[in-house]
Amino acid sequence: MDRAASSGDSEGVGLRSERDGLVRKVPDLMPPEPEEPDGRAGRLDAPRDIGLLWSSNAADALGTQMSGVAFPLLLLGLGHPPTTVGLLAGAGMLVTLVCGPVVAVAADRGLRKPVMAGSAAMAAAAMGAVALSVAAGRPPFALLLGALLVERTATACFEAAARGTVALVAAPHEVPRVVAGLEAGDRAALVAGPLLGGVLYQLSRPLPFAADALSYVVTALCVRSMRSDLRAGSTAPGPGADDARAAAPVPAQARDATPSPPAPDAPRPPGAPAAPAADGCAPAPDARSAGTPTPLRALRSYAHETVAGLTLLRAAPRLRLVLVWTTTVNAALAALYFSALFALQDDGGPVAMGLVLAVSGGAGLAGALAAPTVVRRLGGTRTLVAVTWLTVLPAAGLAVAGSPWSFGLCFGAFCLLLAPATVVVQSAAIAETPHHLQARTGALLATAVVGAGAGSPVVAGALATHAGPAAAPALCALALVLLALFTGLRAGRLRPGGRP
């Protein structure tokens, strides 16, 4: 889900109408409480849907962590070499990168809930098939490969469609709290999931896969039970409200004005929904869509909508800040993890890394629970800048760490600090992205984050081999110093009165 990044989550720029929680008096990066509640704030079922969103995310994350530990153990236990395990993991990552931006278009077109529920059901079927085949004896490799690819494809589709759900379920002033709850669920799953997966696998090999299938069923039921309208743009005050704002930032005077429908022949930005005709019927096709549709024309149109998030990114200073921050921090975290793995391989091995992961996961959970209070007291901008500077200390500490406990302490401090900053960037991004671009923009950012993190193990391994175990943490600390300087400069310019 942020996942997510998360989860997660979509980023954007101040292009929103008043219904979307547009910030007209923004003191920092966080979305303020609106002057007048919108439809989401006044709905009686909003708290229920937020709880369902948290439950679906936690169930999904817990099941994924359990099977994520059990699947490599199963393959190795069946006699497959580590190379095969690595290739399957790489194939799963490739599927995620390819499917996310494609499915995001369908989600932004209004199919968010069907895609989420259908993807969870498909993943449940795939993991159920694995559990049954393992229970029956020695499962064939072709079945395991097919089930893994189906599950990874379904998960990628679910995550792509889920981006933007927070903005459609929660009122603008509740977004930081909702994001913190999602982050807490991810962190709790990171702590409990691997342990539960290992224990269940020891009891019976099919159990962790059956548990993962059950978690996907719970996720699908939670999504289906939501009463909120998850179709992007469904709460628009009038046709074309987002269309006029979807390609470039608008001045404050324009944001405060009441949006009016565009002219019938006015061009629409990529990915924006067409405005209905005056009589409420579907719009008549324009010159570009007139004539008999062809597969090539449909493919070009779909590709054009897929890159709509890139257009928004180029026009959004705040979105670019979030992109730089998230990619740098995630790349540094991946490099630090693998440098610790290399350093501890002769000093405790898997047990030592388990200790490091447990400590860092628990610290991340504590940080996520405390994040709303921290952000509310300090403000979004000060929290983000302060956290970025403070992360330099544990990164540098890993360069001189020598024992598993010292590694765990440094990683724990790093994850504890990251949680409030993650809430800041995700909340600001959600509040700034138009509803009809949430999934596509989030998919673009997720692709950038995954791509940046993919090279970190290679860099960490090369530095550990040729320059020693302290080289990668030192380089990460330097990168975080540069990021802190950049964040301080850019965050200050994003305050009211600052240059865009």
Short mmCIF file of C-alpha atoms in Angstrom, two decimals:
data_model
loop_
_atom_site.label_atom_id
_atom_site.label_comp_id
_atom_site.label_asym_id
_atom_site.label_seq_id
_atom_site.Cartn_x
_atom_site.Cartn_y
_atom_site.Cartn_z
CA MET A 1 0.00 0.00 0.00
CA ASP A 2 3.36 3.06 0.57
CA ARG A 3 2.79 1.10 0.44
CA ALA A 4 4.24 2.15 0.55
CA ALA A 5 4.97 2.98 0.30
CA SER A 6 3.59 2.41 0.47
CA SER A 7 3.07 2.35 0.27
CA GLY A 8 3.13 4.73 -0.62
CA ASP A 9 1.43 7.08 -1.81
CA SER A 10 0.74 9.77 -4.41
CA GLU A 11 2.40 13.08 -4.67
CA GLY A 12 1.26 16.26 -6.32
CA VAL A 13 1.21 20.01 -6.57
CA GLY A 14 -1.14 22.77 -5.52
CA LEU A 15 -3.61 22.30 -8.34
CA ARG A 16 -6.65 21.42 -6.32
CA SER A 17 -10.09 22.97 -5.95
CA GLU A 18 -11.59 23.80 -2.58
CA ARG A 19 -13.32 20.44 -2.38
CA ASP A 20 -9.93 18.72 -2.59
CA GLY A 21 -8.58 20.51 0.44
CA LEU A 22 -6.74 23.27 -1.41
CA VAL A 23 -4.39 25.07 0.91
CA ARG A 24 -4.92 28.78 0.66
CA LYS A 25 -3.08 29.71 3.84
CA VAL A 26 -0.44 27.04 4.04
CA PRO A 27 2.09 27.64 6.84
CA ASP A 28 4.18 24.65 5.81
CA LEU A 29 4.10 21.41 3.86
CA MET A 30 1.14 19.93 5.73
CA PRO A 31 -2.42 20.33 4.46
CA PRO A 32 -4.33 22.61 6.86
CA GLU A 33 -7.79 22.10 8.18
CA PRO A 34 -10.25 23.54 5.66
CA GLU A 35 -12.29 26.60 6.49
CA GLU A 36 -15.49 24.73 5.61
CA PRO A 37 -15.91 20.98 5.81
CA ASP A 38 -16.34 19.21 2.51
CA GLY A 39 -18.50 16.20 1.76
CA ARG A 40 -15.95 13.76 3.14
CA ALA A 41 -15.64 15.61 6.46
CA GLY A 42 -19.40 15.60 6.97
CA ARG A 43 -20.04 11.95 6.12
CA LEU A 44 -21.02 9.73 9.02
CA ASP A 45 -19.38 6.69 7.41
CA ALA A 46 -15.96 8.32 6.98
CA PRO A 47 -14.52 6.94 10.27
CA ARG A 48 -15.80 3.49 9.33
CA ASP A 49 -14.13 3.63 5.92
CA ILE A 50 -10.88 4.87 7.44
CA GLY A 51 -10.91 1.88 9.79
CA LEU A 52 -11.55 -0.45 6.87
CA LEU A 53 -8.68 1.16 4.96
CA TRP A 54 -6.34 0.62 7.91
CA SER A 55 -7.53 -2.98 8.31
CA SER A 56 -7.09 -3.82 4.63
CA ASN A 57 -3.60 -2.33 4.60
CA ALA A 58 -2.52 -4.14 7.78
CA ALA A 59 -3.89 -7.49 6.58
CA ASP A 60 -2.24 -7.11 3.20
CA ALA A 61 1.12 -6.12 4.72
CA LEU A 62 1.07 -8.91 7.32
CA GLY A 63 0.30 -11.61 4.77
CA THR A 64 2.93 -10.31 2.37
CA GLN A 65 5.60 -10.35 5.08
CA MET A 66 4.69 -13.90 6.12
CA SER A 67 4.83 -15.36 2.61
CA GLY A 68 7.86 -13.20 1.78
CA VAL A 69 9.85 -15.20 4.32
CA ALA A 70 8.28 -18.58 3.56
CA PHE A 71 8.57 -18.52 -0.24
CA PRO A 72 12.40 -18.40 -0.39
CA LEU A 73 12.55 -21.05 2.33
CA LEU A 74 10.21 -23.27 0.31
CA LEU A 75 12.24 -22.90 -2.87
CA LEU A 76 15.51 -23.61 -1.08
CA GLY A 77 13.94 -26.57 0.72
CA LEU A 78 12.85 -28.02 -2.61
CA GLY A 79 16.45 -27.94 -3.80
CA HIS A 80 16.37 -24.85 -5.99
CA PRO A 81 19.60 -22.81 -5.93
CA PRO A 82 19.80 -19.27 -4.48
CA THR A 83 20.19 -17.94 -8.02
CA THR A 84 16.67 -19.13 -8.83
CA VAL A 85 15.32 -17.43 -5.73
CA GLY A 86 17.01 -14.19 -6.74
CA LEU A 87 15.71 -14.40 -10.30
CA LEU A 88 12.14 -14.89 -9.05
CA ALA A 89 12.48 -11.90 -6.75
CA GLY A 90 13.77 -9.81 -9.65
CA ALA A 91 10.90 -10.96 -11.86
CA GLY A 92 8.43 -9.91 -9.19
CA MET A 93 9.99 -6.46 -9.01
CA LEU A 94 9.89 -6.12 -12.80
CA VAL A 95 6.19 -6.99 -12.85
CA THR A 96 5.55 -4.31 -10.23
CA LEU A 97 7.35 -1.66 -12.27
CA VAL A 98 5.50 -2.55 -15.48
CA CYS A 99 1.98 -3.06 -14.17
CA GLY A 100 1.75 -0.11 -11.80
CA PRO A 101 1.67 2.79 -14.30
CA VAL A 102 -0.64 0.88 -16.65
CA VAL A 103 -3.26 -0.04 -14.06
CA ALA A 104 -3.10 3.44 -12.54
CA VAL A 105 -4.92 4.84 -15.58
CA ALA A 106 -7.88 2.53 -15.02
CA ALA A 107 -7.98 3.47 -11.34
CA ASP A 108 -8.00 7.19 -12.12
CA ARG A 109 -10.74 6.62 -14.68
CA GLY A 110 -13.06 5.44 -11.88
CA LEU A 111 -12.31 1.72 -11.53
CA ARG A 112 -10.37 2.03 -8.26
CA LYS A 113 -12.61 -0.15 -6.07
CA PRO A 114 -13.18 -2.94 -8.65
CA VAL A 115 -9.45 -3.12 -9.41
CA MET A 116 -8.52 -3.23 -5.71
CA ALA A 117 -11.09 -5.89 -4.78
CA GLY A 118 -10.47 -7.98 -7.89
CA SER A 119 -6.69 -7.85 -7.47
CA ALA A 120 -6.93 -8.96 -3.83
CA ALA A 121 -9.19 -11.86 -4.83
CA MET A 122 -6.77 -12.89 -7.58
CA ALA A 123 -3.83 -12.82 -5.18
CA ALA A 124 -5.82 -14.88 -2.67
CA ALA A 125 -6.45 -17.51 -5.34
CA ALA A 126 -2.76 -17.63 -6.27
CA MET A 127 -1.57 -18.08 -2.69
CA GLY A 128 -4.33 -20.59 -2.04
CA ALA A 129 -3.09 -22.62 -4.99
CA VAL A 130 0.43 -22.57 -3.54
CA ALA A 131 -0.85 -23.72 -0.13
CA LEU A 132 -2.82 -26.59 -1.67
CA SER A 133 0.07 -27.72 -3.89
CA VAL A 134 2.50 -27.68 -0.98
CA ALA A 135 0.05 -29.63 1.18
CA ALA A 136 -0.33 -32.22 -1.58
CA GLY A 137 3.40 -32.95 -1.75
CA ARG A 138 6.20 -31.59 -3.89
CA PRO A 139 4.77 -28.67 -5.91
CA PRO A 140 6.04 -28.31 -9.50
CA PHE A 141 8.27 -25.33 -10.17
CA ALA A 142 6.05 -24.14 -13.02
CA LEU A 143 3.10 -23.85 -10.65
CA LEU A 144 5.15 -21.92 -8.09
CA LEU A 145 6.47 -19.59 -10.78
CA GLY A 146 3.02 -18.97 -12.22
CA ALA A 147 1.46 -18.39 -8.81
CA LEU A 148 4.22 -15.98 -7.83
CA LEU A 149 3.86 -13.95 -11.02
CA VAL A 150 0.07 -13.85 -10.66
CA GLU A 151 0.36 -12.76 -7.03
CA ARG A 152 2.96 -10.12 -7.85
CA THR A 153 0.86 -8.83 -10.75
CA ALA A 154 -2.25 -8.66 -8.57
CA THR A 155 -0.34 -6.91 -5.79
CA ALA A 156 1.08 -4.38 -8.24
CA CYS A 157 -2.43 -3.67 -9.56
CA PHE A 158 -3.81 -3.33 -6.03
CA GLU A 159 -1.08 -0.94 -4.93
CA ALA A 160 -1.43 1.18 -8.06
CA ALA A 161 -5.20 1.45 -7.64
CA ALA A 162 -4.98 2.05 -3.89
CA ARG A 163 -2.96 5.23 -4.36
CA GLY A 164 -5.35 8.10 -3.90
CA THR A 165 -7.77 6.22 -1.66
CA VAL A 166 -6.80 8.33 1.35
CA ALA A 167 -7.78 11.53 -0.45
CA LEU A 168 -11.16 10.06 -1.36
CA VAL A 169 -11.95 8.65 2.09
CA ALA A 170 -10.54 11.17 4.58
CA ALA A 171 -11.19 14.87 5.02
CA PRO A 172 -8.11 17.03 4.26
CA HIS A 173 -7.34 17.77 7.90
CA GLU A 174 -7.46 14.03 8.72
CA VAL A 175 -4.96 12.99 6.06
CA PRO A 176 -1.85 13.06 8.35
CA ARG A 177 -3.60 10.88 10.93
CA VAL A 178 -4.77 8.41 8.29
CA VAL A 179 -1.33 8.24 6.68
CA ALA A 180 0.25 7.66 10.10
CA GLY A 181 -2.17 4.79 10.70
CA LEU A 182 -1.20 3.20 7.40
CA GLU A 183 2.47 3.62 8.24
CA ALA A 184 1.92 2.04 11.65
CA GLY A 185 0.24 -0.96 10.04
CA ASP A 186 3.16 -1.42 7.68
CA ARG A 187 5.68 -1.19 10.52
CA ALA A 188 3.74 -3.61 12.72
CA ALA A 189 3.59 -6.10 9.85
CA LEU A 190 7.33 -5.70 9.33
CA VAL A 191 7.91 -6.64 12.96
CA ALA A 192 5.41 -9.48 13.31
CA GLY A 193 5.16 -10.83 9.76
CA PRO A 194 8.57 -12.46 9.31
CA LEU A 195 8.39 -14.03 12.77
CA LEU A 196 4.90 -15.41 12.19
CA GLY A 197 5.87 -16.62 8.73
CA GLY A 198 8.87 -18.49 10.07
CA VAL A 199 6.92 -20.05 12.94
CA LEU A 200 4.06 -21.15 10.67
CA TYR A 201 6.50 -22.62 8.16
CA GLN A 202 8.15 -24.63 10.93
CA LEU A 203 4.76 -25.95 12.05
CA SER A 204 3.57 -26.83 8.57
CA ARG A 205 4.87 -25.63 5.23
CA PRO A 206 1.46 -24.73 3.72
CA LEU A 207 0.39 -22.58 6.69
CA PRO A 208 2.11 -19.25 5.80
CA PHE A 209 0.72 -19.37 2.26
CA ALA A 210 -2.76 -20.18 3.52
CA ALA A 211 -2.45 -17.27 5.96
CA ASP A 212 -1.39 -14.97 3.14
CA ALA A 213 -4.40 -16.10 1.06
CA LEU A 214 -6.67 -15.38 4.03
CA SER A 215 -5.13 -11.92 4.42
CA TYR A 216 -5.98 -11.13 0.80
CA VAL A 217 -9.56 -12.28 1.38
CA VAL A 218 -9.80 -9.92 4.36
CA THR A 219 -8.36 -7.13 2.22
CA ALA A 220 -10.91 -7.71 -0.55
CA LEU A 221 -13.80 -7.76 1.92
CA CYS A 222 -12.62 -4.53 3.56
CA VAL A 223 -12.42 -2.78 0.19
CA ARG A 224 -15.83 -4.04 -0.87
CA SER A 225 -17.32 -2.86 2.43
CA MET A 226 -16.23 0.75 1.99
CA ARG A 227 -19.16 3.07 1.40
CA SER A 228 -17.12 5.97 0.09
CA ASP A 229 -17.24 6.70 -3.61
CA LEU A 230 -13.70 5.86 -4.69
CA ARG A 231 -14.15 7.11 -8.23
CA ALA A 232 -11.76 10.00 -8.87
CA GLY A 233 -13.49 13.32 -9.32
CA SER A 234 -16.88 12.06 -8.15
CA THR A 235 -17.20 14.85 -5.61
CA ALA A 236 -16.42 17.62 -8.05
CA PRO A 237 -18.47 20.80 -7.57
CA GLY A 238 -18.81 21.20 -11.30
CA PRO A 239 -17.47 19.87 -14.55
CA GLY A 240 -13.95 20.77 -15.45
CA ALA A 241 -12.93 21.92 -11.96
CA ASP A 242 -9.82 19.79 -11.98
CA ASP A 243 -9.28 19.97 -15.70
CA ALA A 244 -8.34 23.62 -15.58
CA ARG A 245 -5.76 22.93 -12.93
CA ALA A 246 -4.19 19.71 -14.09
CA ALA A 247 -1.24 20.91 -16.15
CA ALA A 248 0.31 23.87 -14.34
CA PRO A 249 0.18 25.61 -10.96
CA VAL A 250 -2.47 28.29 -10.60
CA PRO A 251 -2.21 31.57 -8.70
CA ALA A 252 -4.02 32.06 -5.42
CA GLN A 253 -6.58 34.37 -7.00
CA ALA A 254 -7.52 31.71 -9.52
CA ARG A 255 -7.77 29.04 -6.82
CA ASP A 256 -10.18 31.13 -4.79
CA ALA A 257 -12.46 31.73 -7.74
CA THR A 258 -15.41 29.48 -8.41
CA PRO A 259 -14.52 27.05 -11.19
CA SER A 260 -16.60 27.19 -14.33
CA PRO A 261 -17.09 24.62 -17.04
CA PRO A 262 -14.61 24.83 -19.91
CA ALA A 263 -15.63 25.75 -23.40
CA PRO A 264 -16.81 22.83 -25.49
CA ASP A 265 -13.76 23.01 -27.71
CA ALA A 266 -11.26 23.76 -24.94
CA PRO A 267 -8.31 21.35 -24.85
CA ARG A 268 -8.10 19.05 -21.86
CA PRO A 269 -4.87 18.13 -20.08
CA PRO A 270 -3.66 14.54 -20.28
CA GLY A 271 -5.66 12.17 -18.13
CA ALA A 272 -8.36 14.67 -17.17
CA PRO A 273 -11.95 13.43 -17.36
CA ALA A 274 -14.14 14.91 -20.07
CA ALA A 275 -16.72 17.44 -18.94
CA PRO A 276 -20.34 16.40 -19.50
CA ALA A 277 -22.56 18.24 -21.92
CA ALA A 278 -25.01 20.87 -20.76
CA ASP A 279 -27.89 18.39 -20.83
CA GLY A 280 -25.98 15.99 -18.57
CA CYS A 281 -25.31 13.48 -21.34
CA ALA A 282 -21.92 12.16 -22.27
CA PRO A 283 -19.78 14.63 -24.22
CA ALA A 284 -19.77 14.40 -27.96
CA PRO A 285 -16.49 13.21 -29.44
CA ASP A 286 -14.23 15.97 -30.65
CA ALA A 287 -12.27 16.07 -33.87
CA ARG A 288 -9.45 14.01 -32.42
CA SER A 289 -11.76 11.18 -31.35
CA ALA A 290 -14.13 11.38 -34.32
CA GLY A 291 -14.24 8.52 -36.73
CA THR A 292 -13.85 4.84 -36.23
CA PRO A 293 -11.61 4.03 -33.23
CA THR A 294 -8.61 1.89 -33.99
CA PRO A 295 -6.44 -0.20 -31.64
CA LEU A 296 -3.44 1.98 -32.46
CA ARG A 297 -5.34 5.15 -31.60
CA ALA A 298 -6.59 3.60 -28.34
CA LEU A 299 -3.05 2.49 -27.48
CA ARG A 300 -1.68 5.98 -28.11
CA SER A 301 -4.43 7.52 -26.01
CA TYR A 302 -3.74 5.12 -23.15
CA ALA A 303 0.00 5.78 -23.33
CA HIS A 304 -0.68 9.52 -23.30
CA GLU A 305 -2.77 9.16 -20.14
CA THR A 306 -0.15 6.93 -18.53
CA VAL A 307 2.47 9.71 -18.59
CA ALA A 308 0.06 12.38 -17.31
CA GLY A 309 1.72 12.11 -13.91
CA LEU A 310 5.01 13.14 -15.49
CA THR A 311 3.37 16.31 -16.81
CA LEU A 312 2.18 17.10 -13.31
CA LEU A 313 5.62 16.37 -11.87
CA ARG A 314 7.30 18.82 -14.23
CA ALA A 315 4.90 21.58 -13.16
CA ALA A 316 5.03 20.88 -9.41
CA PRO A 317 7.87 22.20 -7.21
CA ARG A 318 6.48 20.49 -4.12
CA LEU A 319 6.12 17.22 -5.98
CA ARG A 320 9.71 17.42 -7.18
CA LEU A 321 10.85 17.97 -3.60
CA VAL A 322 8.95 14.86 -2.50
CA LEU A 323 10.44 12.88 -5.39
CA VAL A 324 14.02 13.88 -4.56
CA TRP A 325 13.50 13.28 -0.85
CA THR A 326 11.88 9.86 -1.11
CA THR A 327 14.25 8.47 -3.74
CA THR A 328 17.35 9.64 -1.85
CA VAL A 329 16.20 8.37 1.54
CA ASN A 330 15.04 4.99 0.21
CA ALA A 331 18.25 4.49 -1.76
CA ALA A 332 20.29 5.36 1.33
CA LEU A 333 18.24 3.03 3.53
CA ALA A 334 18.71 0.13 1.10
CA ALA A 335 22.45 0.77 0.90
CA LEU A 336 22.72 0.93 4.69
CA TYR A 337 20.80 -2.33 5.06
CA PHE A 338 23.05 -4.24 2.68
CA SER A 339 26.20 -2.73 4.15
CA ALA A 340 25.06 -3.98 7.57
CA LEU A 341 24.30 -7.39 6.05
CA PHE A 342 27.79 -7.61 4.61
CA ALA A 343 29.39 -6.42 7.86
CA LEU A 344 27.46 -8.88 10.04
CA GLN A 345 27.84 -11.98 7.88
CA ASP A 346 30.74 -13.16 10.06
CA ASP A 347 29.40 -11.75 13.33
CA GLY A 348 26.11 -13.43 14.08
CA GLY A 349 24.81 -13.86 10.52
CA PRO A 350 21.03 -14.33 10.21
CA VAL A 351 20.47 -14.03 13.96
CA ALA A 352 22.22 -10.68 14.08
CA MET A 353 20.29 -9.36 11.08
CA GLY A 354 17.08 -10.60 12.69
CA LEU A 355 17.92 -8.55 15.76
CA VAL A 356 18.63 -5.48 13.62
CA LEU A 357 15.35 -5.85 11.72
CA ALA A 358 13.35 -6.41 14.91
CA VAL A 359 14.79 -3.32 16.60
CA SER A 360 14.38 -1.13 13.51
CA GLY A 361 10.83 -2.39 12.92
CA GLY A 362 9.81 -1.68 16.51
CA ALA A 363 11.36 1.78 16.38
CA GLY A 364 9.59 2.51 13.10
CA LEU A 365 6.26 1.47 14.62
CA ALA A 366 6.82 3.76 17.60
CA GLY A 367 7.72 6.62 15.27
CA ALA A 368 4.60 6.09 13.17
CA LEU A 369 2.37 6.14 16.25
CA ALA A 370 4.00 9.35 17.50
CA ALA A 371 4.12 11.02 14.07
CA PRO A 372 0.75 12.85 14.17
CA THR A 373 1.61 14.50 17.50
CA VAL A 374 5.12 15.43 16.38
CA VAL A 375 3.93 16.93 13.10
CA ARG A 376 1.07 18.79 14.76
CA ARG A 377 3.40 20.42 17.29
CA LEU A 378 6.36 21.21 15.03
CA GLY A 379 4.63 21.74 11.71
CA GLY A 380 5.33 19.91 8.48
CA THR A 381 8.24 21.97 7.16
CA ARG A 382 10.20 22.04 10.41
CA THR A 383 9.61 18.32 10.95
CA LEU A 384 10.86 17.42 7.48
CA VAL A 385 13.97 19.59 7.64
CA ALA A 386 14.86 18.56 11.20
CA VAL A 387 14.39 14.87 10.51
CA THR A 388 16.52 15.01 7.36
CA TRP A 389 19.39 16.55 9.32
CA LEU A 390 19.02 14.12 12.22
CA THR A 391 19.19 11.05 9.96
CA VAL A 392 22.81 11.93 9.22
CA LEU A 393 23.81 10.86 12.75
CA PRO A 394 22.68 7.19 12.66
CA ALA A 395 23.94 6.85 9.08
CA ALA A 396 27.38 8.03 10.16
CA GLY A 397 27.15 5.84 13.26
CA LEU A 398 26.82 2.74 11.07
CA ALA A 399 30.27 3.52 9.66
CA VAL A 400 31.83 2.86 13.08
CA ALA A 401 29.36 0.27 14.42
CA GLY A 402 30.98 -3.02 15.32
CA SER A 403 28.42 -5.18 17.11
CA PRO A 404 24.89 -6.32 16.27
CA TRP A 405 23.51 -4.16 19.08
CA SER A 406 25.20 -1.03 17.75
CA PHE A 407 23.88 -1.77 14.27
CA GLY A 408 20.40 -2.30 15.70
CA LEU A 409 20.60 0.95 17.66
CA CYS A 410 21.61 2.96 14.60
CA PHE A 411 18.98 1.38 12.38
CA GLY A 412 16.37 1.83 15.07
CA ALA A 413 17.18 5.53 15.38
CA PHE A 414 17.05 5.91 11.60
CA CYS A 415 13.61 4.29 11.32
CA LEU A 416 12.27 6.15 14.34
CA LEU A 417 13.21 9.47 12.75
CA LEU A 418 11.90 8.62 9.30
CA ALA A 419 8.31 7.96 10.35
CA PRO A 420 7.23 11.59 11.00
CA ALA A 421 8.94 12.81 7.83
CA THR A 422 7.20 10.09 5.83
CA VAL A 423 3.84 11.27 7.15
CA VAL A 424 4.73 14.83 6.13
CA VAL A 425 5.67 14.07 2.54
CA GLN A 426 2.82 11.64 1.94
CA SER A 427 0.22 13.96 3.46
CA ALA A 428 1.44 16.98 1.52
CA ALA A 429 1.50 14.95 -1.68
CA ILE A 430 -2.02 13.60 -1.21
CA ALA A 431 -3.38 17.05 -0.46
CA GLU A 432 -1.75 18.51 -3.56
CA THR A 433 -2.65 15.93 -6.21
CA PRO A 434 -5.90 16.19 -8.19
CA HIS A 435 -8.10 13.15 -7.66
CA HIS A 436 -7.99 12.10 -11.31
CA LEU A 437 -4.16 11.94 -11.22
CA GLN A 438 -3.58 10.34 -7.81
CA ALA A 439 -2.86 6.80 -9.02
CA ARG A 440 -0.76 7.77 -12.03
CA THR A 441 1.38 10.25 -10.13
CA GLY A 442 1.86 7.77 -7.31
CA ALA A 443 2.87 5.05 -9.76
CA LEU A 444 5.47 7.34 -11.28
CA LEU A 445 6.95 8.14 -7.89
CA ALA A 446 6.90 4.50 -6.81
CA THR A 447 8.74 3.53 -9.99
CA ALA A 448 11.39 6.16 -9.30
CA VAL A 449 11.81 4.98 -5.70
CA VAL A 450 12.10 1.31 -6.67
CA GLY A 451 14.52 2.15 -9.46
CA ALA A 452 16.71 4.18 -7.14
CA GLY A 453 16.73 1.43 -4.52
CA ALA A 454 17.55 -1.28 -7.05
CA GLY A 455 21.06 0.04 -7.54
CA SER A 456 21.83 0.43 -3.84
CA PRO A 457 22.82 -3.21 -3.19
CA VAL A 458 25.26 -3.09 -6.10
CA VAL A 459 26.87 0.11 -4.83
CA ALA A 460 27.01 -1.18 -1.26
CA GLY A 461 28.58 -4.45 -2.36
CA ALA A 462 31.20 -2.74 -4.50
CA LEU A 463 32.15 -0.33 -1.73
CA ALA A 464 32.33 -3.11 0.86
CA THR A 465 34.61 -5.14 -1.42
CA HIS A 466 36.97 -2.39 -2.55
CA ALA A 467 36.82 0.25 0.20
CA GLY A 468 35.76 -1.55 3.38
CA PRO A 469 32.50 -1.83 5.36
CA ALA A 470 32.53 1.81 6.47
CA ALA A 471 32.53 3.27 2.95
CA ALA A 472 28.83 2.82 2.15
CA PRO A 473 27.53 4.33 5.44
CA ALA A 474 29.92 7.27 5.04
CA LEU A 475 28.70 7.88 1.49
CA CYS A 476 25.07 7.66 2.66
CA ALA A 477 25.73 10.16 5.43
CA LEU A 478 27.20 12.57 2.88
CA ALA A 479 24.19 12.11 0.59
CA LEU A 480 21.86 12.83 3.51
CA VAL A 481 23.77 16.02 4.33
CA LEU A 482 23.27 17.22 0.76
CA LEU A 483 19.61 16.21 0.93
CA ALA A 484 19.15 18.15 4.17
CA LEU A 485 20.62 21.28 2.56
CA PHE A 486 18.37 20.84 -0.48
CA THR A 487 15.29 20.19 1.67
CA GLY A 488 15.93 23.27 3.81
CA LEU A 489 16.20 25.50 0.77
CA ARG A 490 13.24 24.08 -1.12
CA ALA A 491 10.91 23.72 1.86
CA GLY A 492 11.43 27.39 2.75
CA ARG A 493 10.55 28.47 -0.79
CA LEU A 494 7.32 26.49 -0.62
CA ARG A 495 5.90 28.60 2.17
CA PRO A 496 3.37 31.29 1.27
CA GLY A 497 5.14 34.20 -0.30
CA GLY A 498 8.09 32.08 -1.32
CA ARG A 499 8.96 31.58 -4.94
CA PRO A 500 7.39 28.47 -6.52
#
